[in-house]
N, CA, C and O atoms as a Maestro MAE file, in Angstrom:
{
 s_m_m2io_version
 :::
 2.0.0
}

f_m_ct {
 s_m_title
 :::
 protein
 m_atom[340] {
  # First column is atom index #
  i_m_mmod_type
  r_m_x_coord
  r_m_y_coord
  r_m_z_coord
  i_m_residue_number
  s_m_chain_name
  s_m_pdb_residue_name
  s_m_pdb_atom_name
  i_m_atomic_number
  :::
  1 25 0.843 -1.181 0.000 1 A "MET " " N  " 7
  2 3 0.000 0.000 0.000 1 A "MET " " CA " 6
  3 2 0.887 1.243 0.000 1 A "MET " " C  " 6
  4 15 1.909 1.282 0.684 1 A "MET " " O  " 8
  5 25 0.507 2.216 -0.738 2 A "SER " " N  " 7
  6 3 1.283 3.441 -0.891 2 A "SER " " CA " 6
  7 2 1.157 4.352 0.330 2 A "SER " " C  " 6
  8 15 0.083 4.473 0.919 2 A "SER " " O  " 8
  9 25 2.264 4.986 0.698 3 A "LEU " " N  " 7
  10 3 2.239 5.986 1.769 3 A "LEU " " CA " 6
  11 2 1.435 7.217 1.367 3 A "LEU " " C  " 6
  12 15 0.958 7.965 2.220 3 A "LEU " " O  " 8
  13 25 1.293 7.415 0.081 4 A "PHE " " N  " 7
  14 3 0.691 8.646 -0.417 4 A "PHE " " CA " 6
  15 2 -0.746 8.465 -0.899 4 A "PHE " " C  " 6
  16 15 -1.289 9.345 -1.567 4 A "PHE " " O  " 8
  17 25 -1.356 7.349 -0.572 5 A "GLY " " N  " 7
  18 3 -2.760 7.136 -0.890 5 A "GLY " " CA " 6
  19 2 -3.079 7.367 -2.352 5 A "GLY " " C  " 6
  20 15 -2.425 6.819 -3.239 5 A "GLY " " O  " 8
  21 25 -4.077 8.174 -2.588 6 A "ASN " " N  " 7
  22 3 -4.532 8.441 -3.951 6 A "ASN " " CA " 6
  23 2 -3.840 9.638 -4.581 6 A "ASN " " C  " 6
  24 15 -4.294 10.145 -5.606 6 A "ASN " " O  " 8
  25 25 -2.769 10.086 -3.994 7 A "LEU " " N  " 7
  26 3 -2.075 11.276 -4.496 7 A "LEU " " CA " 6
  27 2 -1.716 11.137 -5.968 7 A "LEU " " C  " 6
  28 15 -1.826 12.098 -6.730 7 A "LEU " " O  " 8
  29 25 -1.291 9.956 -6.366 8 A "TYR " " N  " 7
  30 3 -0.878 9.748 -7.754 8 A "TYR " " CA " 6
  31 2 -2.047 9.812 -8.725 8 A "TYR " " C  " 6
  32 15 -1.858 10.093 -9.908 8 A "TYR " " O  " 8
  33 25 -3.241 9.557 -8.237 9 A "GLN " " N  " 7
  34 3 -4.409 9.571 -9.099 9 A "GLN " " CA " 6
  35 2 -5.037 10.957 -9.219 9 A "GLN " " C  " 6
  36 15 -5.845 11.195 -10.116 9 A "GLN " " O  " 8
  37 25 -4.678 11.858 -8.336 10 A "GLU " " N  " 7
  38 3 -5.237 13.210 -8.363 10 A "GLU " " CA " 6
  39 2 -4.647 14.013 -9.522 10 A "GLU " " C  " 6
  40 15 -3.510 13.784 -9.935 10 A "GLU " " O  " 8
  41 25 -5.420 14.935 -10.029 11 A "GLU " " N  " 7
  42 3 -4.975 15.831 -11.107 11 A "GLU " " CA " 6
  43 2 -4.300 17.060 -10.501 11 A "GLU " " C  " 6
  44 15 -4.712 18.196 -10.735 11 A "GLU " " O  " 8
  45 25 -3.272 16.809 -9.731 12 A "LEU " " N  " 7
  46 3 -2.537 17.878 -9.060 12 A "LEU " " CA " 6
  47 2 -1.314 18.281 -9.861 12 A "LEU " " C  " 6
  48 15 -0.721 17.448 -10.546 12 A "LEU " " O  " 8
  49 25 -0.925 19.549 -9.784 13 A "PRO " " N  " 7
  50 3 0.358 19.946 -10.365 13 A "PRO " " CA " 6
  51 2 1.496 19.223 -9.646 13 A "PRO " " C  " 6
  52 15 1.359 18.861 -8.477 13 A "PRO " " O  " 8
  53 25 2.586 19.019 -10.319 14 A "SER " " N  " 7
  54 3 3.722 18.305 -9.728 14 A "SER " " CA " 6
  55 2 4.260 19.025 -8.493 14 A "SER " " C  " 6
  56 15 4.750 18.377 -7.568 14 A "SER " " O  " 8
  57 25 4.176 20.359 -8.466 15 A "ARG " " N  " 7
  58 3 4.653 21.103 -7.295 15 A "ARG " " CA " 6
  59 2 3.882 20.678 -6.049 15 A "ARG " " C  " 6
  60 15 4.466 20.532 -4.976 15 A "ARG " " O  " 8
  61 25 2.571 20.479 -6.188 16 A "ALA " " N  " 7
  62 3 1.740 20.096 -5.052 16 A "ALA " " CA " 6
  63 2 2.061 18.676 -4.594 16 A "ALA " " C  " 6
  64 15 2.095 18.399 -3.395 16 A "ALA " " O  " 8
  65 25 2.292 17.790 -5.538 17 A "LYS " " N  " 7
  66 3 2.649 16.418 -5.174 17 A "LYS " " CA " 6
  67 2 3.979 16.395 -4.423 17 A "LYS " " C  " 6
  68 15 4.127 15.680 -3.432 17 A "LYS " " O  " 8
  69 25 4.929 17.172 -4.896 18 A "SER " " N  " 7
  70 3 6.236 17.218 -4.237 18 A "SER " " CA " 6
  71 2 6.121 17.767 -2.815 18 A "SER " " C  " 6
  72 15 6.726 17.226 -1.889 18 A "SER " " O  " 8
  73 25 5.357 18.824 -2.642 19 A "VAL " " N  " 7
  74 3 5.197 19.414 -1.311 19 A "VAL " " CA " 6
  75 2 4.432 18.453 -0.397 19 A "VAL " " C  " 6
  76 15 4.761 18.339 0.783 19 A "VAL " " O  " 8
  77 25 3.424 17.767 -0.922 20 A "TYR " " N  " 7
  78 3 2.698 16.795 -0.112 20 A "TYR " " CA " 6
  79 2 3.645 15.701 0.372 20 A "TYR " " C  " 6
  80 15 3.619 15.337 1.548 20 A "TYR " " O  " 8
  81 25 4.473 15.178 -0.513 21 A "MET " " N  " 7
  82 3 5.425 14.126 -0.139 21 A "MET " " CA " 6
  83 2 6.412 14.637 0.913 21 A "MET " " C  " 6
  84 15 6.762 13.920 1.850 21 A "MET " " O  " 8
  85 25 6.850 15.873 0.745 22 A "TYR " " N  " 7
  86 3 7.754 16.477 1.731 22 A "TYR " " CA " 6
  87 2 7.069 16.562 3.098 22 A "TYR " " C  " 6
  88 15 7.644 16.164 4.111 22 A "TYR " " O  " 8
  89 25 5.837 17.081 3.121 23 A "LEU " " N  " 7
  90 3 5.115 17.229 4.378 23 A "LEU " " CA " 6
  91 2 4.824 15.866 5.010 23 A "LEU " " C  " 6
  92 15 4.899 15.718 6.230 23 A "LEU " " O  " 8
  93 25 4.496 14.887 4.195 24 A "LYS " " N  " 7
  94 3 4.243 13.538 4.699 24 A "LYS " " CA " 6
  95 2 5.505 12.976 5.356 24 A "LYS " " C  " 6
  96 15 5.439 12.333 6.404 24 A "LYS " " O  " 8
  97 25 6.642 13.225 4.731 25 A "ASP " " N  " 7
  98 3 7.911 12.749 5.269 25 A "ASP " " CA " 6
  99 2 8.242 13.414 6.600 25 A "ASP " " C  " 6
  100 15 8.901 12.810 7.446 25 A "ASP " " O  " 8
  101 25 7.795 14.640 6.791 26 A "ARG " " N  " 7
  102 3 8.087 15.395 8.010 26 A "ARG " " CA " 6
  103 2 6.997 15.282 9.070 26 A "ARG " " C  " 6
  104 15 7.143 15.832 10.161 26 A "ARG " " O  " 8
  105 25 5.916 14.584 8.769 27 A "SER " " N  " 7
  106 3 4.772 14.553 9.682 27 A "SER " " CA " 6
  107 2 4.955 13.535 10.806 27 A "SER " " C  " 6
  108 15 5.734 12.587 10.698 27 A "SER " " O  " 8
  109 25 4.212 13.765 11.884 28 A "ASN " " N  " 7
  110 3 4.242 12.859 13.023 28 A "ASN " " CA " 6
  111 2 3.207 11.747 12.816 28 A "ASN " " C  " 6
  112 15 2.619 11.638 11.740 28 A "ASN " " O  " 8
  113 25 2.989 10.932 13.836 29 A "ALA " " N  " 7
  114 3 2.059 9.803 13.734 29 A "ALA " " CA " 6
  115 2 0.617 10.254 13.490 29 A "ALA " " C  " 6
  116 15 -0.201 9.484 12.987 29 A "ALA " " O  " 8
  117 25 0.313 11.495 13.845 30 A "ASP " " N  " 7
  118 3 -1.030 12.039 13.628 30 A "ASP " " CA " 6
  119 2 -1.145 12.797 12.312 30 A "ASP " " C  " 6
  120 15 -2.119 13.519 12.095 30 A "ASP " " O  " 8
  121 25 -0.154 12.640 11.427 31 A "ASP " " N  " 7
  122 3 -0.106 13.337 10.131 31 A "ASP " " CA " 6
  123 2 -0.141 14.852 10.284 31 A "ASP " " C  " 6
  124 15 -0.808 15.545 9.516 31 A "ASP " " O  " 8
  125 25 0.581 15.362 11.281 32 A "GLN " " N  " 7
  126 3 0.717 16.799 11.508 32 A "GLN " " CA " 6
  127 2 2.184 17.182 11.359 32 A "GLN " " C  " 6
  128 15 3.077 16.415 11.720 32 A "GLN " " O  " 8
  129 25 2.420 18.366 10.829 33 A "CYS " " N  " 7
  130 3 3.778 18.898 10.777 33 A "CYS " " CA " 6
  131 2 3.702 20.408 10.737 33 A "CYS " " C  " 6
  132 15 2.628 20.971 10.524 33 A "CYS " " O  " 8
  133 25 4.835 21.075 10.939 34 A "TRP " " N  " 7
  134 3 4.825 22.536 11.054 34 A "TRP " " CA " 6
  135 2 6.092 23.189 10.510 34 A "TRP " " C  " 6
  136 15 6.610 24.108 11.144 34 A "TRP " " O  " 8
  137 25 6.610 22.757 9.369 35 A "PRO " " N  " 7
  138 3 7.778 23.448 8.807 35 A "PRO " " CA " 6
  139 2 7.370 24.818 8.258 35 A "PRO " " C  " 6
  140 15 6.228 25.020 7.846 35 A "PRO " " O  " 8
  141 25 8.300 25.731 8.260 36 A "SER " " N  " 7
  142 3 8.014 27.050 7.686 36 A "SER " " CA " 6
  143 2 8.015 26.955 6.158 36 A "SER " " C  " 6
  144 15 8.571 26.022 5.579 36 A "SER " " O  " 8
  145 25 7.392 27.925 5.530 37 A "ILE " " N  " 7
  146 3 7.380 27.989 4.061 37 A "ILE " " CA " 6
  147 2 8.815 28.070 3.543 37 A "ILE " " C  " 6
  148 15 9.164 27.407 2.566 37 A "ILE " " O  " 8
  149 25 9.638 28.878 4.195 38 A "LYS " " N  " 7
  150 3 11.036 29.014 3.754 38 A "LYS " " CA " 6
  151 2 11.789 27.695 3.872 38 A "LYS " " C  " 6
  152 15 12.603 27.370 3.006 38 A "LYS " " O  " 8
  153 25 11.532 26.939 4.920 39 A "THR " " N  " 7
  154 3 12.190 25.642 5.084 39 A "THR " " CA " 6
  155 2 11.744 24.673 3.994 39 A "THR " " C  " 6
  156 15 12.567 23.968 3.410 39 A "THR " " O  " 8
  157 25 10.446 24.638 3.721 40 A "ILE " " N  " 7
  158 3 9.940 23.765 2.654 40 A "ILE " " CA " 6
  159 2 10.584 24.152 1.329 40 A "ILE " " C  " 6
  160 15 11.034 23.287 0.577 40 A "ILE " " O  " 8
  161 25 10.628 25.456 1.041 41 A "ALA " " N  " 7
  162 3 11.218 25.935 -0.216 41 A "ALA " " CA " 6
  163 2 12.688 25.535 -0.320 41 A "ALA " " C  " 6
  164 15 13.129 25.038 -1.356 41 A "ALA " " O  " 8
  165 25 13.426 25.747 0.732 42 A "LYS " " N  " 7
  166 3 14.851 25.402 0.724 42 A "LYS " " CA " 6
  167 2 15.061 23.905 0.521 42 A "LYS " " C  " 6
  168 15 15.865 23.493 -0.315 42 A "LYS " " O  " 8
  169 25 14.335 23.097 1.288 43 A "ASP " " N  " 7
  170 3 14.512 21.649 1.233 43 A "ASP " " CA " 6
  171 2 14.037 21.022 -0.073 43 A "ASP " " C  " 6
  172 15 14.548 19.977 -0.474 43 A "ASP " " O  " 8
  173 25 13.070 21.642 -0.741 44 A "THR " " N  " 7
  174 3 12.544 21.092 -2.001 44 A "THR " " CA " 6
  175 2 13.118 21.779 -3.241 44 A "THR " " C  " 6
  176 15 12.778 21.421 -4.369 44 A "THR " " O  " 8
  177 25 13.981 22.761 -3.027 45 A "SER " " N  " 7
  178 3 14.570 23.543 -4.131 45 A "SER " " CA " 6
  179 2 13.505 24.244 -4.971 45 A "SER " " C  " 6
  180 15 13.632 24.352 -6.191 45 A "SER " " O  " 8
  181 25 12.458 24.717 -4.301 46 A "MET " " N  " 7
  182 3 11.395 25.491 -4.953 46 A "MET " " CA " 6
  183 2 11.443 26.908 -4.410 46 A "MET " " C  " 6
  184 15 12.033 27.167 -3.361 46 A "MET " " O  " 8
  185 25 10.824 27.809 -5.128 47 A "SER " " N  " 7
  186 3 10.724 29.176 -4.626 47 A "SER " " CA " 6
  187 2 9.628 29.239 -3.562 47 A "SER " " C  " 6
  188 15 8.757 28.372 -3.501 47 A "SER " " O  " 8
  189 25 9.683 30.265 -2.734 48 A "VAL " " N  " 7
  190 3 8.672 30.464 -1.705 48 A "VAL " " CA " 6
  191 2 7.291 30.591 -2.344 48 A "VAL " " C  " 6
  192 15 6.324 30.017 -1.842 48 A "VAL " " O  " 8
  193 25 7.188 31.331 -3.437 49 A "SER " " N  " 7
  194 3 5.882 31.510 -4.080 49 A "SER " " CA " 6
  195 2 5.352 30.206 -4.669 49 A "SER " " C  " 6
  196 15 4.142 29.979 -4.662 49 A "SER " " O  " 8
  197 25 6.228 29.352 -5.175 50 A "THR " " N  " 7
  198 3 5.798 28.059 -5.704 50 A "THR " " CA " 6
  199 2 5.283 27.172 -4.580 50 A "THR " " C  " 6
  200 15 4.284 26.473 -4.748 50 A "THR " " O  " 8
  201 25 5.956 27.195 -3.442 51 A "VAL " " N  " 7
  202 3 5.498 26.414 -2.290 51 A "VAL " " CA " 6
  203 2 4.136 26.917 -1.828 51 A "VAL " " C  " 6
  204 15 3.261 26.112 -1.510 51 A "VAL " " O  " 8
  205 25 3.944 28.214 -1.785 52 A "LYS " " N  " 7
  206 3 2.643 28.766 -1.389 52 A "LYS " " CA " 6
  207 2 1.543 28.318 -2.340 52 A "LYS " " C  " 6
  208 15 0.451 27.959 -1.900 52 A "LYS " " O  " 8
  209 25 1.822 28.337 -3.642 53 A "ARG " " N  " 7
  210 3 0.833 27.870 -4.624 53 A "ARG " " CA " 6
  211 2 0.551 26.381 -4.437 53 A "ARG " " C  " 6
  212 15 -0.597 25.949 -4.546 53 A "ARG " " O  " 8
  213 25 1.585 25.599 -4.158 54 A "ALA " " N  " 7
  214 3 1.412 24.157 -3.946 54 A "ALA " " CA " 6
  215 2 0.527 23.891 -2.731 54 A "ALA " " C  " 6
  216 15 -0.341 23.018 -2.771 54 A "ALA " " O  " 8
  217 25 0.742 24.635 -1.664 55 A "ILE " " N  " 7
  218 3 -0.075 24.465 -0.464 55 A "ILE " " CA " 6
  219 2 -1.519 24.848 -0.753 55 A "ILE " " C  " 6
  220 15 -2.439 24.170 -0.295 55 A "ILE " " O  " 8
  221 25 -1.734 25.924 -1.506 56 A "GLU " " N  " 7
  222 3 -3.090 26.309 -1.902 56 A "GLU " " CA " 6
  223 2 -3.747 25.200 -2.725 56 A "GLU " " C  " 6
  224 15 -4.928 24.907 -2.542 56 A "GLU " " O  " 8
  225 25 -2.980 24.585 -3.632 57 A "ASP " " N  " 7
  226 3 -3.500 23.469 -4.428 57 A "ASP " " CA " 6
  227 2 -3.948 22.324 -3.518 57 A "ASP " " C  " 6
  228 15 -5.039 21.780 -3.685 57 A "ASP " " O  " 8
  229 25 -3.103 21.968 -2.562 58 A "LEU " " N  " 7
  230 3 -3.405 20.849 -1.666 58 A "LEU " " CA " 6
  231 2 -4.634 21.128 -0.807 58 A "LEU " " C  " 6
  232 15 -5.438 20.229 -0.562 58 A "LEU " " O  " 8
  233 25 -4.779 22.350 -0.357 59 A "VAL " " N  " 7
  234 3 -5.963 22.730 0.420 59 A "VAL " " CA " 6
  235 2 -7.202 22.648 -0.465 59 A "VAL " " C  " 6
  236 15 -8.230 22.109 -0.054 59 A "VAL " " O  " 8
  237 25 -7.103 23.178 -1.669 60 A "ARG " " N  " 7
  238 3 -8.231 23.169 -2.607 60 A "ARG " " CA " 6
  239 2 -8.676 21.746 -2.947 60 A "ARG " " C  " 6
  240 15 -9.874 21.500 -3.083 60 A "ARG " " O  " 8
  241 25 -7.752 20.818 -3.085 61 A "TYR " " N  " 7
  242 3 -8.075 19.425 -3.403 61 A "TYR " " CA " 6
  243 2 -8.452 18.607 -2.169 61 A "TYR " " C  " 6
  244 15 -8.754 17.419 -2.283 61 A "TYR " " O  " 8
  245 25 -8.435 19.227 -1.006 62 A "GLY " " N  " 7
  246 3 -8.839 18.547 0.214 62 A "GLY " " CA " 6
  247 2 -7.812 17.583 0.780 62 A "GLY " " C  " 6
  248 15 -8.158 16.708 1.574 62 A "GLY " " O  " 8
  249 25 -6.555 17.728 0.384 63 A "LEU " " N  " 7
  250 3 -5.505 16.847 0.860 63 A "LEU " " CA " 6
  251 2 -4.749 17.417 2.050 63 A "LEU " " C  " 6
  252 15 -3.919 16.736 2.652 63 A "LEU " " O  " 8
  253 25 -5.039 18.667 2.386 64 A "LEU " " N  " 7
  254 3 -4.303 19.350 3.437 64 A "LEU " " CA " 6
  255 2 -5.184 20.418 4.063 64 A "LEU " " C  " 6
  256 15 -5.942 21.097 3.369 64 A "LEU " " O  " 8
  257 25 -5.082 20.560 5.366 65 A "THR " " N  " 7
  258 3 -5.662 21.726 6.029 65 A "THR " " CA " 6
  259 2 -4.526 22.397 6.793 65 A "THR " " C  " 6
  260 15 -3.557 21.752 7.194 65 A "THR " " O  " 8
  261 25 -4.666 23.685 6.980 66 A "LYS " " N  " 7
  262 3 -3.627 24.402 7.718 66 A "LYS " " CA " 6
  263 2 -4.255 25.275 8.781 66 A "LYS " " C  " 6
  264 15 -5.358 25.799 8.631 66 A "LYS " " O  " 8
  265 25 -3.517 25.408 9.845 67 A "GLU " " N  " 7
  266 3 -3.947 26.227 10.972 67 A "GLU " " CA " 6
  267 2 -2.874 27.287 11.202 67 A "GLU " " C  " 6
  268 15 -1.702 26.964 11.390 67 A "GLU " " O  " 8
  269 25 -3.279 28.540 11.184 68 A "PHE " " N  " 7
  270 3 -2.339 29.622 11.442 68 A "PHE " " CA " 6
  271 2 -1.964 29.606 12.920 68 A "PHE " " C  " 6
  272 15 -2.814 29.396 13.784 68 A "PHE " " O  " 8
  273 25 -0.690 29.827 13.196 69 A "ARG " " N  " 7
  274 3 -0.215 29.831 14.578 69 A "ARG " " CA " 6
  275 2 0.489 31.150 14.869 69 A "ARG " " C  " 6
  276 15 1.107 31.754 13.992 69 A "ARG " " O  " 8
  277 25 0.378 31.580 16.119 70 A "TYR " " N  " 7
  278 3 0.939 32.864 16.510 70 A "TYR " " CA " 6
  279 2 1.721 32.729 17.802 70 A "TYR " " C  " 6
  280 15 1.405 31.896 18.651 70 A "TYR " " O  " 8
  281 25 2.738 33.552 17.941 71 A "ARG " " N  " 7
  282 3 3.516 33.619 19.175 71 A "ARG " " CA " 6
  283 2 2.731 34.415 20.223 71 A "ARG " " C  " 6
  284 15 1.709 35.027 19.914 71 A "ARG " " O  " 8
  285 25 3.216 34.398 21.446 72 A "GLU " " N  " 7
  286 3 2.553 35.146 22.522 72 A "GLU " " CA " 6
  287 2 2.501 36.637 22.245 72 A "GLU " " C  " 6
  288 15 1.578 37.319 22.689 72 A "GLU " " O  " 8
  289 25 3.497 37.157 21.504 73 A "ASN " " N  " 7
  290 3 3.509 38.586 21.199 73 A "ASN " " CA " 6
  291 2 2.629 38.941 19.998 73 A "ASN " " C  " 6
  292 15 2.565 40.103 19.596 73 A "ASN " " O  " 8
  293 25 1.950 37.941 19.423 74 A "GLY " " N  " 7
  294 3 1.037 38.176 18.310 74 A "GLY " " CA " 6
  295 2 1.646 37.999 16.941 74 A "GLY " " C  " 6
  296 15 0.922 38.014 15.946 74 A "GLY " " O  " 8
  297 25 2.961 37.830 16.854 75 A "SER " " N  " 7
  298 3 3.583 37.645 15.539 75 A "SER " " CA " 6
  299 2 3.326 36.224 15.027 75 A "SER " " C  " 6
  300 15 3.137 35.289 15.805 75 A "SER " " O  " 8
  301 25 3.324 36.092 13.722 76 A "HIS " " N  " 7
  302 3 3.028 34.818 13.082 76 A "HIS " " CA " 6
  303 2 4.230 33.891 13.161 76 A "HIS " " C  " 6
  304 15 5.370 34.323 12.991 76 A "HIS " " O  " 8
  305 25 3.973 32.629 13.417 77 A "THR " " N  " 7
  306 3 5.006 31.601 13.369 77 A "THR " " CA " 6
  307 2 4.597 30.602 12.288 77 A "THR " " C  " 6
  308 15 3.660 30.870 11.536 77 A "THR " " O  " 8
  309 25 5.259 29.486 12.193 78 A "SER " " N  " 7
  310 3 4.931 28.537 11.132 78 A "SER " " CA " 6
  311 2 3.511 27.992 11.304 78 A "SER " " C  " 6
  312 15 2.987 27.911 12.415 78 A "SER " " O  " 8
  313 25 2.911 27.625 10.183 79 A "ASN " " N  " 7
  314 3 1.575 27.046 10.196 79 A "ASN " " CA " 6
  315 2 1.646 25.599 10.673 79 A "ASN " " C  " 6
  316 15 2.690 24.953 10.590 79 A "ASN " " O  " 8
  317 25 0.531 25.110 11.166 80 A "LEU " " N  " 7
  318 3 0.409 23.697 11.505 80 A "LEU " " CA " 6
  319 2 -0.378 23.063 10.365 80 A "LEU " " C  " 6
  320 15 -1.481 23.507 10.046 80 A "LEU " " O  " 8
  321 25 0.188 22.027 9.752 81 A "TYR " " N  " 7
  322 3 -0.433 21.362 8.616 81 A "TYR " " CA " 6
  323 2 -0.973 20.007 9.046 81 A "TYR " " C  " 6
  324 15 -0.329 19.283 9.806 81 A "TYR " " O  " 8
  325 25 -2.156 19.671 8.556 82 A "PHE " " N  " 7
  326 3 -2.803 18.395 8.786 82 A "PHE " " CA " 6
  327 2 -2.980 17.719 7.435 82 A "PHE " " C  " 6
  328 15 -3.718 18.215 6.584 82 A "PHE " " O  " 8
  329 25 -2.315 16.602 7.234 83 A "LEU " " N  " 7
  330 3 -2.422 15.883 5.966 83 A "LEU " " CA " 6
  331 2 -3.626 14.952 5.988 83 A "LEU " " C  " 6
  332 15 -3.879 14.264 6.977 83 A "LEU " " O  " 8
  333 25 -4.351 14.941 4.901 84 A "LYS " " N  " 7
  334 3 -5.502 14.044 4.741 84 A "LYS " " CA " 6
  335 2 -5.051 12.871 3.897 84 A "LYS " " C  " 6
  336 15 -4.152 12.997 3.066 84 A "LYS " " O  " 8
  337 25 -5.669 11.750 4.111 85 A "LYS " " N  " 7
  338 3 -5.313 10.546 3.353 85 A "LYS " " CA " 6
  339 2 -6.243 10.343 2.204 85 A "LYS " " C  " 6
  340 15 -6.096 9.379 1.453 85 A "LYS " " O  " 8
  :::
 }
 m_bond[339] {
  # First column is bond index #
  i_m_from
  i_m_to
  i_m_order
  :::
  1 1 2 1
  2 2 3 1
  3 3 4 2
  4 3 5 1
  5 5 6 1
  6 6 7 1
  7 7 8 2
  8 7 9 1
  9 9 10 1
  10 10 11 1
  11 11 12 2
  12 11 13 1
  13 13 14 1
  14 14 15 1
  15 15 16 2
  16 15 17 1
  17 17 18 1
  18 18 19 1
  19 19 20 2
  20 19 21 1
  21 21 22 1
  22 22 23 1
  23 23 24 2
  24 23 25 1
  25 25 26 1
  26 26 27 1
  27 27 28 2
  28 27 29 1
  29 29 30 1
  30 30 31 1
  31 31 32 2
  32 31 33 1
  33 33 34 1
  34 34 35 1
  35 35 36 2
  36 35 37 1
  37 37 38 1
  38 38 39 1
  39 39 40 2
  40 39 41 1
  41 41 42 1
  42 42 43 1
  43 43 44 2
  44 43 45 1
  45 45 46 1
  46 46 47 1
  47 47 48 2
  48 47 49 1
  49 49 50 1
  50 50 51 1
  51 51 52 2
  52 51 53 1
  53 53 54 1
  54 54 55 1
  55 55 56 2
  56 55 57 1
  57 57 58 1
  58 58 59 1
  59 59 60 2
  60 59 61 1
  61 61 62 1
  62 62 63 1
  63 63 64 2
  64 63 65 1
  65 65 66 1
  66 66 67 1
  67 67 68 2
  68 67 69 1
  69 69 70 1
  70 70 71 1
  71 71 72 2
  72 71 73 1
  73 73 74 1
  74 74 75 1
  75 75 76 2
  76 75 77 1
  77 77 78 1
  78 78 79 1
  79 79 80 2
  80 79 81 1
  81 81 82 1
  82 82 83 1
  83 83 84 2
  84 83 85 1
  85 85 86 1
  86 86 87 1
  87 87 88 2
  88 87 89 1
  89 89 90 1
  90 90 91 1
  91 91 92 2
  92 91 93 1
  93 93 94 1
  94 94 95 1
  95 95 96 2
  96 95 97 1
  97 97 98 1
  98 98 99 1
  99 99 100 2
  100 99 101 1
  101 101 102 1
  102 102 103 1
  103 103 104 2
  104 103 105 1
  105 105 106 1
  106 106 107 1
  107 107 108 2
  108 107 109 1
  109 109 110 1
  110 110 111 1
  111 111 112 2
  112 111 113 1
  113 113 114 1
  114 114 115 1
  115 115 116 2
  116 115 117 1
  117 117 118 1
  118 118 119 1
  119 119 120 2
  120 119 121 1
  121 121 122 1
  122 122 123 1
  123 123 124 2
  124 123 125 1
  125 125 126 1
  126 126 127 1
  127 127 128 2
  128 127 129 1
  129 129 130 1
  130 130 131 1
  131 131 132 2
  132 131 133 1
  133 133 134 1
  134 134 135 1
  135 135 136 2
  136 135 137 1
  137 137 138 1
  138 138 139 1
  139 139 140 2
  140 139 141 1
  141 141 142 1
  142 142 143 1
  143 143 144 2
  144 143 145 1
  145 145 146 1
  146 146 147 1
  147 147 148 2
  148 147 149 1
  149 149 150 1
  150 150 151 1
  151 151 152 2
  152 151 153 1
  153 153 154 1
  154 154 155 1
  155 155 156 2
  156 155 157 1
  157 157 158 1
  158 158 159 1
  159 159 160 2
  160 159 161 1
  161 161 162 1
  162 162 163 1
  163 163 164 2
  164 163 165 1
  165 165 166 1
  166 166 167 1
  167 167 168 2
  168 167 169 1
  169 169 170 1
  170 170 171 1
  171 171 172 2
  172 171 173 1
  173 173 174 1
  174 174 175 1
  175 175 176 2
  176 175 177 1
  177 177 178 1
  178 178 179 1
  179 179 180 2
  180 179 181 1
  181 181 182 1
  182 182 183 1
  183 183 184 2
  184 183 185 1
  185 185 186 1
  186 186 187 1
  187 187 188 2
  188 187 189 1
  189 189 190 1
  190 190 191 1
  191 191 192 2
  192 191 193 1
  193 193 194 1
  194 194 195 1
  195 195 196 2
  196 195 197 1
  197 197 198 1
  198 198 199 1
  199 199 200 2
  200 199 201 1
  201 201 202 1
  202 202 203 1
  203 203 204 2
  204 203 205 1
  205 205 206 1
  206 206 207 1
  207 207 208 2
  208 207 209 1
  209 209 210 1
  210 210 211 1
  211 211 212 2
  212 211 213 1
  213 213 214 1
  214 214 215 1
  215 215 216 2
  216 215 217 1
  217 217 218 1
  218 218 219 1
  219 219 220 2
  220 219 221 1
  221 221 222 1
  222 222 223 1
  223 223 224 2
  224 223 225 1
  225 225 226 1
  226 226 227 1
  227 227 228 2
  228 227 229 1
  229 229 230 1
  230 230 231 1
  231 231 232 2
  232 231 233 1
  233 233 234 1
  234 234 235 1
  235 235 236 2
  236 235 237 1
  237 237 238 1
  238 238 239 1
  239 239 240 2
  240 239 241 1
  241 241 242 1
  242 242 243 1
  243 243 244 2
  244 243 245 1
  245 245 246 1
  246 246 247 1
  247 247 248 2
  248 247 249 1
  249 249 250 1
  250 250 251 1
  251 251 252 2
  252 251 253 1
  253 253 254 1
  254 254 255 1
  255 255 256 2
  256 255 257 1
  257 257 258 1
  258 258 259 1
  259 259 260 2
  260 259 261 1
  261 261 262 1
  262 262 263 1
  263 263 264 2
  264 263 265 1
  265 265 266 1
  266 266 267 1
  267 267 268 2
  268 267 269 1
  269 269 270 1
  270 270 271 1
  271 271 272 2
  272 271 273 1
  273 273 274 1
  274 274 275 1
  275 275 276 2
  276 275 277 1
  277 277 278 1
  278 278 279 1
  279 279 280 2
  280 279 281 1
  281 281 282 1
  282 282 283 1
  283 283 284 2
  284 283 285 1
  285 285 286 1
  286 286 287 1
  287 287 288 2
  288 287 289 1
  289 289 290 1
  290 290 291 1
  291 291 292 2
  292 291 293 1
  293 293 294 1
  294 294 295 1
  295 295 296 2
  296 295 297 1
  297 297 298 1
  298 298 299 1
  299 299 300 2
  300 299 301 1
  301 301 302 1
  302 302 303 1
  303 303 304 2
  304 303 305 1
  305 305 306 1
  306 306 307 1
  307 307 308 2
  308 307 309 1
  309 309 310 1
  310 310 311 1
  311 311 312 2
  312 311 313 1
  313 313 314 1
  314 314 315 1
  315 315 316 2
  316 315 317 1
  317 317 318 1
  318 318 319 1
  319 319 320 2
  320 319 321 1
  321 321 322 1
  322 322 323 1
  323 323 324 2
  324 323 325 1
  325 325 326 1
  326 326 327 1
  327 327 328 2
  328 327 329 1
  329 329 330 1
  330 330 331 1
  331 331 332 2
  332 331 333 1
  333 333 334 1
  334 334 335 1
  335 335 336 2
  336 335 337 1
  337 337 338 1
  338 338 339 1
  339 339 340 2
  :::
 }
}
């Protein structure tokens, strides 16, 4: 059985598939992870804007949800991502 479920059957752009695989590799047992956009971009050799578009694709296709997270001082920190199977 594939770790990536039906990902290969979806009509997703390759950028979204790559980011999904990256997030899956970094996720915990509950399929949650929280890398920054810059970290994802660096590790996947994609631009920040391409990673943002890929995440939007994954959310639109229902393969990912994200939760905005903030520090105590109100500044934004990395998002929390929930991967769907």
